[in-house]
Short mmCIF file of C-alpha atoms in Angstrom, two decimals:
data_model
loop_
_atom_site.label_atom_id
_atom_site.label_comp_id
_atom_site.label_asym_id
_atom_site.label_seq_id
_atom_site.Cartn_x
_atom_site.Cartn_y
_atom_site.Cartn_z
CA UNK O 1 0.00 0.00 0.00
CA UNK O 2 1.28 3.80 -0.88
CA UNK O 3 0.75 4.68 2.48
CA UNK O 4 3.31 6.88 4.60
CA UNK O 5 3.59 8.54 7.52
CA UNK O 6 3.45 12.66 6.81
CA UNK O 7 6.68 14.56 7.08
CA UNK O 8 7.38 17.73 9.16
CA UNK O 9 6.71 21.23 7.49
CA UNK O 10 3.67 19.91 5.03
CA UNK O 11 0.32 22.13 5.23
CA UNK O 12 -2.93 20.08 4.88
CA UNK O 13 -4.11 23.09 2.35
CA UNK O 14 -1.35 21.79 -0.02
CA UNK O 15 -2.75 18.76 -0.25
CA UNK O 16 -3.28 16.67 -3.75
CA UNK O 17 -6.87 16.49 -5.56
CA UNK O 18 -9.18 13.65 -5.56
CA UNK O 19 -9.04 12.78 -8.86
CA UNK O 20 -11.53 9.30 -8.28
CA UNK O 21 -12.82 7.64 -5.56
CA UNK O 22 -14.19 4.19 -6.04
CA UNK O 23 -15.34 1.10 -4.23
CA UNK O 24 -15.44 -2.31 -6.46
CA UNK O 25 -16.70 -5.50 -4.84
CA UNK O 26 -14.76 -8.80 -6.12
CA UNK O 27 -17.91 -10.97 -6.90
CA UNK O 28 -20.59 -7.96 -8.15
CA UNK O 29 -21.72 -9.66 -11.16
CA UNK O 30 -22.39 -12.68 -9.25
CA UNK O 31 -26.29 -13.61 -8.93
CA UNK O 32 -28.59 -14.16 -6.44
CA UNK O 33 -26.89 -12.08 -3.87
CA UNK O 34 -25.52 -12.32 -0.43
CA UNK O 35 -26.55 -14.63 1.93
CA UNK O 36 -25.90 -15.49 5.56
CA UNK O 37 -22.37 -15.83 6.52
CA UNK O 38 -21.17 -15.17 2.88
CA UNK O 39 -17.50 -13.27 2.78
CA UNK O 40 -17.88 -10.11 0.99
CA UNK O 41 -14.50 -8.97 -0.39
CA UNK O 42 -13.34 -5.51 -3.10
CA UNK O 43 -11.13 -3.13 -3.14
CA UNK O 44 -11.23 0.39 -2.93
CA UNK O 45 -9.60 2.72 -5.40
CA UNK O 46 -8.31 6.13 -5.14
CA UNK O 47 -6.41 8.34 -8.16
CA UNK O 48 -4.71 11.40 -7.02
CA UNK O 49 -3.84 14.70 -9.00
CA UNK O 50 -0.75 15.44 -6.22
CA UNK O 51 0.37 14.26 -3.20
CA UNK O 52 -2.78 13.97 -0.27
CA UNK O 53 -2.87 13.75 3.60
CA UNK O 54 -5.33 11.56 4.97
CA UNK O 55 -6.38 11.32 8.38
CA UNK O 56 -8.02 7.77 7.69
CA UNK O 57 -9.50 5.86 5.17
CA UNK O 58 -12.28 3.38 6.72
CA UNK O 59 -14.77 0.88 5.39
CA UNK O 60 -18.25 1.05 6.65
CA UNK O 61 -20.60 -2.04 6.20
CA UNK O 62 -24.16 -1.55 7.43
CA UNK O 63 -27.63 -3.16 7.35
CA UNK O 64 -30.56 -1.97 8.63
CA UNK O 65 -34.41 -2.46 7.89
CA UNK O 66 -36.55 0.72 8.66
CA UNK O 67 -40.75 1.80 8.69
CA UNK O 68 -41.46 5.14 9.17
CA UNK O 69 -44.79 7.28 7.96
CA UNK O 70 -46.92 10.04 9.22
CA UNK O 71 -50.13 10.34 10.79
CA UNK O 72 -52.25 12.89 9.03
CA UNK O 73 -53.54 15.12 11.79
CA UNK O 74 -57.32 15.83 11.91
CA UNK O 75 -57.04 19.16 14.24
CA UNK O 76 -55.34 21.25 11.86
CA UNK O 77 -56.17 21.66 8.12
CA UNK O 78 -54.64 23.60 4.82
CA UNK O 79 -55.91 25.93 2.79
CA UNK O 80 -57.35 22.95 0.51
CA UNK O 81 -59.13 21.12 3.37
CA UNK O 82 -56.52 18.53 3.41
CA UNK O 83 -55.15 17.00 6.85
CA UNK O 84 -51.46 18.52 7.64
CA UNK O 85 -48.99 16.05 8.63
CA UNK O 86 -49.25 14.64 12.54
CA UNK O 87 -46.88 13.04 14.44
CA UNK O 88 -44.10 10.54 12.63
CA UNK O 89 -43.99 6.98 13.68
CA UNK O 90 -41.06 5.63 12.83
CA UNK O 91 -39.10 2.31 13.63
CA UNK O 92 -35.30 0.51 12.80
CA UNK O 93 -33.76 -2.81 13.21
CA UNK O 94 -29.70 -3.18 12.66
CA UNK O 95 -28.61 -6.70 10.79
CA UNK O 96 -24.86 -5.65 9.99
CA UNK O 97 -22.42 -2.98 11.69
CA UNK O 98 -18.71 -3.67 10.77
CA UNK O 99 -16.26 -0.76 10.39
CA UNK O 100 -12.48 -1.77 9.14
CA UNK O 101 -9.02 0.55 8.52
CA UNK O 102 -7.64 0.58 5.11
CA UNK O 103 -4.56 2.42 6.17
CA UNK O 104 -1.63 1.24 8.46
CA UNK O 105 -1.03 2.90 12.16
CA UNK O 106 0.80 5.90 11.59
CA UNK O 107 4.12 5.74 13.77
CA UNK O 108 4.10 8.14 17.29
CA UNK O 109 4.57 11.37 17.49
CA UNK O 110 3.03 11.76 13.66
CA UNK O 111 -0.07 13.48 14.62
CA UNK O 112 -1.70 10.47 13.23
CA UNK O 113 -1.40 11.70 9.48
CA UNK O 114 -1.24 9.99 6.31
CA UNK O 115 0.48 10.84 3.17
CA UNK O 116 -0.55 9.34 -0.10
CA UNK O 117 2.01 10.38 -3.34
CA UNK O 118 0.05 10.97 -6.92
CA UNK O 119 -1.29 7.79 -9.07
CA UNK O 120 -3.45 5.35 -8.18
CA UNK O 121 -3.91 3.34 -5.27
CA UNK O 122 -5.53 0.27 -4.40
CA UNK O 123 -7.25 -0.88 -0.93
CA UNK O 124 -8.70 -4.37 -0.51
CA UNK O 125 -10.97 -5.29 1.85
CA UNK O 126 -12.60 -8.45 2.94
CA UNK O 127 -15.50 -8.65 5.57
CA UNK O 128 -17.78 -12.00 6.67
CA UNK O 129 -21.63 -11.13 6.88
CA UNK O 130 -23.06 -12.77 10.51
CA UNK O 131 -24.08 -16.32 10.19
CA UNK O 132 -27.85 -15.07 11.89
CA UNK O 133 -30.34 -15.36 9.13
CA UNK O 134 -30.33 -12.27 7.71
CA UNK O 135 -33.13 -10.54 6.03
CA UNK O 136 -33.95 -9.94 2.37
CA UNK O 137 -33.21 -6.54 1.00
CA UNK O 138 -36.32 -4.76 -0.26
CA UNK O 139 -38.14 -1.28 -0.86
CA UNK O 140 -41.33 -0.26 -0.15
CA UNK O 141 -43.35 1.95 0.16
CA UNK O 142 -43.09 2.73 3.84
CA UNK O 143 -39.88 1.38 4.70
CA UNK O 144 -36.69 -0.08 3.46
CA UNK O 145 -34.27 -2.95 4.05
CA UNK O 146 -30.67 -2.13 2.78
CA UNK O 147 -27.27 -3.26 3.26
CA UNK O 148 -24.33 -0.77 1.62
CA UNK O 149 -20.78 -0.91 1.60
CA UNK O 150 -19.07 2.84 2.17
CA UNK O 151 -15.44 3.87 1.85
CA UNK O 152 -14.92 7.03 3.57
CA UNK O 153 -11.54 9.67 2.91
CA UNK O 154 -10.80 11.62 5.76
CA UNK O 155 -9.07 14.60 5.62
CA UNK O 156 -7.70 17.24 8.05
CA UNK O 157 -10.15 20.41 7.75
CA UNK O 158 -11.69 19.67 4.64
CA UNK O 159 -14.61 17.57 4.86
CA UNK O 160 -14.59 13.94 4.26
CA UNK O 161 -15.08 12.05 0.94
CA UNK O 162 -17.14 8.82 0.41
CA UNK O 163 -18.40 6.30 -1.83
CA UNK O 164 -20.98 3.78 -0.96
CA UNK O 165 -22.11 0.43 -2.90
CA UNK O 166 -25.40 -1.36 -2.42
CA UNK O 167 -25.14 -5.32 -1.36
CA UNK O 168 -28.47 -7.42 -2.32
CA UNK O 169 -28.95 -9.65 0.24
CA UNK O 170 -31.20 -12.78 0.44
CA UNK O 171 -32.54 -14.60 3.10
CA UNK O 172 -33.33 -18.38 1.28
CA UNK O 173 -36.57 -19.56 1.22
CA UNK O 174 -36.97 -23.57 0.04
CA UNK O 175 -40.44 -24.19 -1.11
CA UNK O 176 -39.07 -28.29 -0.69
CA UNK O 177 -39.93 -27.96 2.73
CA UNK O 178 -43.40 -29.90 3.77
CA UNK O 179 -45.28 -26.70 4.80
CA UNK O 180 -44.90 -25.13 1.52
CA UNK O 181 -45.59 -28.31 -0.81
CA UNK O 182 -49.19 -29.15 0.70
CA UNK O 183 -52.18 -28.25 -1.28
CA UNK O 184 -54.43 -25.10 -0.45
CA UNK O 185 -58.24 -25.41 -0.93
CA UNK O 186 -61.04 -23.19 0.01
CA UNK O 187 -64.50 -23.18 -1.00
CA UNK O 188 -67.38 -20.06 -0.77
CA UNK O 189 -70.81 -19.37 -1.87
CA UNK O 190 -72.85 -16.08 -2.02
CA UNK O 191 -76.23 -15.32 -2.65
CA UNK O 192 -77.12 -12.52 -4.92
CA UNK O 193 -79.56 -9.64 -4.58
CA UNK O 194 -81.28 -8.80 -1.19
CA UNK O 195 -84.41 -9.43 0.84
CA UNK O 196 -86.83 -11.64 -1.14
CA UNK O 197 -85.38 -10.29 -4.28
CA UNK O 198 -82.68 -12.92 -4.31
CA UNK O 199 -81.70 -13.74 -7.69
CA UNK O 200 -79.73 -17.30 -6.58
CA UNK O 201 -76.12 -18.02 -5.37
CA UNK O 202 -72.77 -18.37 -6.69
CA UNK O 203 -70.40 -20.51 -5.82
CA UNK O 204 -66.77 -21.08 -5.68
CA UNK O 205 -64.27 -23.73 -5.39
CA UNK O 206 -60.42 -23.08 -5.84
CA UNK O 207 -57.36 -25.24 -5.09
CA UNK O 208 -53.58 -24.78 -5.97
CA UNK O 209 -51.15 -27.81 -5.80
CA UNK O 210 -48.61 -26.46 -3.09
CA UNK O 211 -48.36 -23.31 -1.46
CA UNK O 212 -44.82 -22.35 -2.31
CA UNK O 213 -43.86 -21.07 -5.54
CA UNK O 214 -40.57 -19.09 -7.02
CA UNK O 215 -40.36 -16.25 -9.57
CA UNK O 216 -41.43 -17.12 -13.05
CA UNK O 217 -42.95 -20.31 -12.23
CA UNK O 218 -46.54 -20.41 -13.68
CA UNK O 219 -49.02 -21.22 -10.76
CA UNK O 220 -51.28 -24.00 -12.44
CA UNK O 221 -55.05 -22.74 -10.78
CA UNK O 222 -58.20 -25.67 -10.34
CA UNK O 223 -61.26 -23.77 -9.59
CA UNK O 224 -65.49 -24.74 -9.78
CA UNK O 225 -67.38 -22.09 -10.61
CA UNK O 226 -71.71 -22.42 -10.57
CA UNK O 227 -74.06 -19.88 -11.43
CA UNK O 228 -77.35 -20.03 -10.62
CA UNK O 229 -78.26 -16.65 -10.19
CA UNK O 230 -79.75 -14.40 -13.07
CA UNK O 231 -76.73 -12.44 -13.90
CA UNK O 232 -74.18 -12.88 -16.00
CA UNK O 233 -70.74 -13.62 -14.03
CA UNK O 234 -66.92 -13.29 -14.84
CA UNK O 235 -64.17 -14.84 -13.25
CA UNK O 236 -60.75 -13.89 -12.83
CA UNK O 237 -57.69 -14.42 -10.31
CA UNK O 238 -54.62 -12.63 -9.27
CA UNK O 239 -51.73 -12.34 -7.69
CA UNK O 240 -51.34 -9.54 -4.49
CA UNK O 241 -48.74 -7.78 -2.62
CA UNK O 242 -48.88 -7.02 0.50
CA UNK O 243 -46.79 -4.92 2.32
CA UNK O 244 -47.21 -4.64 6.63
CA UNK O 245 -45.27 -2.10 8.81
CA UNK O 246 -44.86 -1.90 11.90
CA UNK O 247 -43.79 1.67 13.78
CA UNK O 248 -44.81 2.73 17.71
CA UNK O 249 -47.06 -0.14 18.19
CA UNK O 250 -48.98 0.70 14.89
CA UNK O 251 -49.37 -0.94 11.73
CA UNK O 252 -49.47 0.51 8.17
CA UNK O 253 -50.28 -1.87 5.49
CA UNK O 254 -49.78 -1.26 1.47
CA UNK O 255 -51.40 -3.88 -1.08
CA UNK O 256 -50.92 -3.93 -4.93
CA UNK O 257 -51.78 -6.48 -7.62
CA UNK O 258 -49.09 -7.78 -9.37
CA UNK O 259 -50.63 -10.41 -12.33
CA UNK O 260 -53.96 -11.23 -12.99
CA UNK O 261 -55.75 -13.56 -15.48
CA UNK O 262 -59.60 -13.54 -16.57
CA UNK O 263 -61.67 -16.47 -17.38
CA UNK O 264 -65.04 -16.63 -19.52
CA UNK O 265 -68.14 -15.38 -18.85
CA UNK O 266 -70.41 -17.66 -17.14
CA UNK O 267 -74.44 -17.51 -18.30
CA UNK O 268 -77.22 -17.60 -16.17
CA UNK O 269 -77.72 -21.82 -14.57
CA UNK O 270 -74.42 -22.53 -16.17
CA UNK O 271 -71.23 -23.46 -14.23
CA UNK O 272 -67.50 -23.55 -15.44
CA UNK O 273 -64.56 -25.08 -14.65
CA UNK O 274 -60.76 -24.44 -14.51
CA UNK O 275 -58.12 -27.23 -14.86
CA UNK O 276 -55.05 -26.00 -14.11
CA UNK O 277 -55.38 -22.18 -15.54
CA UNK O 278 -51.92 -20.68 -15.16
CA UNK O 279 -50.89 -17.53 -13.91
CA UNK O 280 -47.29 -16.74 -14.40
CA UNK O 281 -45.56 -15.23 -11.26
CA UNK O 282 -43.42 -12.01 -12.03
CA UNK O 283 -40.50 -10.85 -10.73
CA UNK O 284 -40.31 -10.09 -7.25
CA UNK O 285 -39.32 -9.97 -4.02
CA UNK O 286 -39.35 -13.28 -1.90
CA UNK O 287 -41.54 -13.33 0.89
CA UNK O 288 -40.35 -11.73 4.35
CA UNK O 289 -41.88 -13.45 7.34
CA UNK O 290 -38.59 -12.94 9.59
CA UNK O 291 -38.21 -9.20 10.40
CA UNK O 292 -40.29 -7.55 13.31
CA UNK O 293 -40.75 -4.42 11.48
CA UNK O 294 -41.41 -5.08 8.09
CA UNK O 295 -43.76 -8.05 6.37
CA UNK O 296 -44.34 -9.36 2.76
CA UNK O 297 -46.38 -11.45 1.85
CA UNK O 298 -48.27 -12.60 -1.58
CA UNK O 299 -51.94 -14.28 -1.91
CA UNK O 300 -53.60 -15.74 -5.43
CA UNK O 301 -57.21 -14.46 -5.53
CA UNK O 302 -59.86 -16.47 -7.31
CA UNK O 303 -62.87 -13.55 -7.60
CA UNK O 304 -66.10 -13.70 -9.46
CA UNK O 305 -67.12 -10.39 -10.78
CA UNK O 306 -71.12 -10.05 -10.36
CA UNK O 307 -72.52 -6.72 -11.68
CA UNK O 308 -74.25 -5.04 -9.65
CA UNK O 309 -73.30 -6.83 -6.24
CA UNK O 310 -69.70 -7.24 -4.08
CA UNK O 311 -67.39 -9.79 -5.82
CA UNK O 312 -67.54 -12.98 -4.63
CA UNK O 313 -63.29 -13.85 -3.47
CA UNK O 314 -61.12 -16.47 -2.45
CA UNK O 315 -57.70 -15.66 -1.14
CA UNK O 316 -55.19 -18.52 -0.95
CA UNK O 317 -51.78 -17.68 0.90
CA UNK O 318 -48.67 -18.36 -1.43
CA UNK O 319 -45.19 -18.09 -0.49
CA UNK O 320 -42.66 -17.08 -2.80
CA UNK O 321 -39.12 -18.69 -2.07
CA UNK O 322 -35.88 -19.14 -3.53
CA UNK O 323 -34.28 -22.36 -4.26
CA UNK O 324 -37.06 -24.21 -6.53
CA UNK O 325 -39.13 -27.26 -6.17
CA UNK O 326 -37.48 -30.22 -7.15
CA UNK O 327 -39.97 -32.87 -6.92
CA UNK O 328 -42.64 -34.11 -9.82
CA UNK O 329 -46.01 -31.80 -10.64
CA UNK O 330 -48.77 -33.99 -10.28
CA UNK O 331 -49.98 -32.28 -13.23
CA UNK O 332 -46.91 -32.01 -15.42
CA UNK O 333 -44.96 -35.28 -14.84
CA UNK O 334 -48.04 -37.82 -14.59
CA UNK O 335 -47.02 -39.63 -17.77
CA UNK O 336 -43.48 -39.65 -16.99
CA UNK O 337 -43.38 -40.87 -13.44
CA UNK O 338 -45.59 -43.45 -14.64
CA UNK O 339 -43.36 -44.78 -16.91
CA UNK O 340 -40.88 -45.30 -14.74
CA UNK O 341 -43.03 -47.07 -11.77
CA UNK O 342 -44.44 -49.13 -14.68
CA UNK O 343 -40.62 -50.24 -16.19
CA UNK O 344 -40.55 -53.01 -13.79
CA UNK O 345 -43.28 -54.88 -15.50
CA UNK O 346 -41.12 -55.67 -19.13
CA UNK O 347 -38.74 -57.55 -16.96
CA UNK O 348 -41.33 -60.30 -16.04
CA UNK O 349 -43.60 -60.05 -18.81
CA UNK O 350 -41.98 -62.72 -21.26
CA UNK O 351 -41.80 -62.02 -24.97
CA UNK O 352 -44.23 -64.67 -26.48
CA UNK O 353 -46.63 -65.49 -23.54
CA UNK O 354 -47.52 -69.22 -23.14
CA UNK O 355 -51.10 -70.40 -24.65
CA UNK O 356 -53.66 -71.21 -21.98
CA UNK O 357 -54.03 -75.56 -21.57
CA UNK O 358 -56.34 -77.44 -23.29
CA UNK O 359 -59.68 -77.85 -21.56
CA UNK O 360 -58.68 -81.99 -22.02
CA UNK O 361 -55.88 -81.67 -20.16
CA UNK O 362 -57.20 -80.59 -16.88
CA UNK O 363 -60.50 -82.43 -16.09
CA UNK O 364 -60.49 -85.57 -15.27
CA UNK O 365 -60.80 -89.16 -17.73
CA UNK O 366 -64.15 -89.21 -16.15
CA UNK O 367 -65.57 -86.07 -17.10
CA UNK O 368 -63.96 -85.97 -20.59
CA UNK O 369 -65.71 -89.54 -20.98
CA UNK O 370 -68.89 -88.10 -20.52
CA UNK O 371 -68.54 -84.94 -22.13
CA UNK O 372 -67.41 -85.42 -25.16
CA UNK O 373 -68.96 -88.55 -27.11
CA UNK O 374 -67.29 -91.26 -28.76
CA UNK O 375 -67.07 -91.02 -32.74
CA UNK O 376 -66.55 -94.90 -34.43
CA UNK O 377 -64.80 -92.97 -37.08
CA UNK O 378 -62.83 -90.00 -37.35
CA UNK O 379 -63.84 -86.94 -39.18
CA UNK O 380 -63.13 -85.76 -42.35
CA UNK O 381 -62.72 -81.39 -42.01
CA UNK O 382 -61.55 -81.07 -44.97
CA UNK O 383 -65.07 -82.85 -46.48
CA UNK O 384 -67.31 -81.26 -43.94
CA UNK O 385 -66.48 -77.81 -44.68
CA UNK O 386 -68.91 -78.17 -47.49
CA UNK O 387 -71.28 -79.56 -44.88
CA UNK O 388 -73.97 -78.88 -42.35
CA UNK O 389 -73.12 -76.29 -39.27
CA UNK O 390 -72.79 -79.37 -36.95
CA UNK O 391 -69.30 -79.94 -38.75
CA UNK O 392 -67.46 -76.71 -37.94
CA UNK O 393 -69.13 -77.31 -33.76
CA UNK O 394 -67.17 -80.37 -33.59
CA UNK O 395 -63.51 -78.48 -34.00
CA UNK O 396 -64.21 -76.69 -31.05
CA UNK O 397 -65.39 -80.00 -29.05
CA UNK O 398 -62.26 -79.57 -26.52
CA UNK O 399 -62.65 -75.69 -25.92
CA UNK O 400 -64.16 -74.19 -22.82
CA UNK O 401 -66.83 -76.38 -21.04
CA UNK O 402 -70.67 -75.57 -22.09
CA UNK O 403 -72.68 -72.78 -20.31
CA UNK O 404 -73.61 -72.75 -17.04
CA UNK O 405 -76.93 -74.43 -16.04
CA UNK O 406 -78.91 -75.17 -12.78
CA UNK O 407 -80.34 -78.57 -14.26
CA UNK O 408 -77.91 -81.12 -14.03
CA UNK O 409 -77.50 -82.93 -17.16
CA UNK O 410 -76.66 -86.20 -15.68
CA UNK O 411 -78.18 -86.24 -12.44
CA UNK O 412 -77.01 -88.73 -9.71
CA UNK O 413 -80.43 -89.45 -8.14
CA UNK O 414 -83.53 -88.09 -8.65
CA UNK O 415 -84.83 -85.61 -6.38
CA UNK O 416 -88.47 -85.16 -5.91
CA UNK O 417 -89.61 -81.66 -7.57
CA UNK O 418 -91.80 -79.05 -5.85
CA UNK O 419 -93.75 -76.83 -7.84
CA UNK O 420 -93.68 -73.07 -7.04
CA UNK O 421 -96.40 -71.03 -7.49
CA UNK O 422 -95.87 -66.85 -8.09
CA UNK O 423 -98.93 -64.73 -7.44
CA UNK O 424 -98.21 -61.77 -10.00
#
């Protein structure tokens, strides 16, 4: 490092010019961000026009989430009848505090003064984030999350000099986990119109396969929609925001739709049915349950639009995570995951299966005796094809025994017969 302790004589005023000041982390381009217990290294760089005291040059690495917002006051109103600003509520929560020296100990008796020579210098600096979970970085509309990296010049009586880098942090949500992979149902009905002007319900059934989804997946929606009112309905579903702070034991909450989809119109006594309607997830944050200040959290809305009456909605909670589901869709992979629980059965299936025995050789000499009766000559096929039907019978004389019958054809002993009368 170009750094050196400041000789006797030399006047802070004379000092060199900034020419650049910049902070470059080692692994920027990578994606997905910073994570819990992750090492975050860089370097910072500084160009100078002439030689420059310093007094230090530190590293700063905070995180901090934060809800603030004010409470319009109802006592005092402007000149447009609009409520003037009240008192502020306001909240903050630290994650990260690290502060490191870039420059060496200047020896005794320097007045603890720095002297960097023109060019360009470079700084590294390498930091570990804490191995607590950590929370996502976000921005909302009444608060913040944020992490930042700052390099700050100091200089003897002019003011300091800083740069300061943003660090995306992500707290990793696996939608593998069994809370997040269990189907979400709910089912409502509402009856349209009023009094004894009731026009008939409508009701609504909606499922989703799991509850935990990531960005860009396509949520695959089952819904059972019946109409028996007189109007005509419209169905739709969407995805929602929702965005809960928490500041001086109150709670501000912000909500905003992010995708939607619309169905057809359903007639009057008709009903309709989704299987597997997708709705595509955009890009956005993943959901933050673990901070005390600050909540998001997302919901798919299966509504029925009914004119002239309140929409008839179903909100199922979804969870948007990280690291991806990895096991089969019950929808998508069907086929294939058959196949493969299925492959076991070529391996004992042989290739030409073996023809069924003939009905001769399993009853007894007995039976066959008196089954089938004796011929003093053999039959000529080939000169009874031109014959009568009771030629082409007698090929088939040692197939499959004769139909079932409750009279005994060759009865042991005789049993005395009761007639039975039916009065009809």
């Amino acid at each position: 490092m170009a750094a050196e302790a400041a000789g006797p004589g030399l006047v802070p005023a004379a000092a060199g010019k900034v020419k650049e000041l910049a902070l470059v982390l080692q692994d920027e381009a990578r994606r997905g961000g910073y994570s819990s217990g992750d090492t975050v290294s860089g370097r910072v760089l500084v160009e100078l026009a002439g030689p420059l005291l310093l007094r230090a040059l530190r590293l700063e690495a905070t995180g901090r989430a934060w809800a603030a917002w004010s409470k319009a006051s109802v006592q005092a109103r402007g000149a447009a009848g609009r409520g003037v600003a009240g008192p502020r509520r306001e909240a903050e929560v630290r994650y990260l505090d690290v502060r490191q020296s870039l420059l060496r100990q200047p020896p005794e008796g320097e007045d603890g003064l720095f002297l960097l020579e023109a060019g360009k210098h470079e700084f590294p600096f390498s930091f570990q984030l804490p191995h607590e979970p950590l929370v996502t970085s976000f921005s909302g509309k009444y608060g913040s999350i944020q992490y930042c990296v700052k390099a700050v010049l100091e200089r003897p009586v002019v003011p300091d000099q800083s740069v300061k880098r943003e660090l995306q942090v992500i707290s990793h949500v696996d939608v593998n986990s069994p809370a997040l992979l269990i189907p979400v149902l709910r089912s409502q009905e509402k009856m349209v119109g009023c009094w004894f002007f009731t026009s008939g319900p409508v009701s609504l059934s909606a499922k989703i396969e799991r509850k935990g989804y990531c960005n860009e997946e396509a949520i695959p929606i089952y819904a059972e929609i019946e109409n028996c009112s007189s109007r005509l309905i419209v169905p739709k579903a969407a995805i929602f925001q929702t965005q809960t702070y928490l500041a001086s034991g109150k709670t501000k909450t912000f909500r905003q739709m992010l995708a939607n989809v619309r169905g057809n119109p359903i007639a009057s006594g008709s009903t309709d049915t989704w299987n597997g309607k997708t709705l595509k997830i955009p890009p956005v944050t993943p959901s933050i349950l673990n901070c005390c200040i600050i909540r998001v959290e997302y919901s798919l809305a299966v509504y029925i639009h009914i004119p002239g009456a309140n929409k008839l909605m179903i909100e199922l909670p979804l969870v948007i995570g990280t690291i991806p589901c990895t096991g089969f869709s019950s929808r998508n992979s069907s086929a294939g995951q058959f196949s493969v629980d299925m492959s076991w059965l070529a391996l004992t299936m042989p290739e030409h299966p073996e023809a069924p025995p003939n009905y001769a050789d399993v009853v007894s000499q007995e039976e066959f005796s008196r089954r089938v009766p004796a011929y003093s000559q053999p039959v000529d096929y080939e000169e009874q094809l031109c014959g009568h039907m009771f030629a082409y019978i007698q090929e088939f004389r040692f197939q499959p025994p004769p139909l079932y019958s409750e009279i005994d054809p060759h009865p042991t002993h005789i049993e005395e017969m009761q007639s039975v009368s039916f009065m009809l």
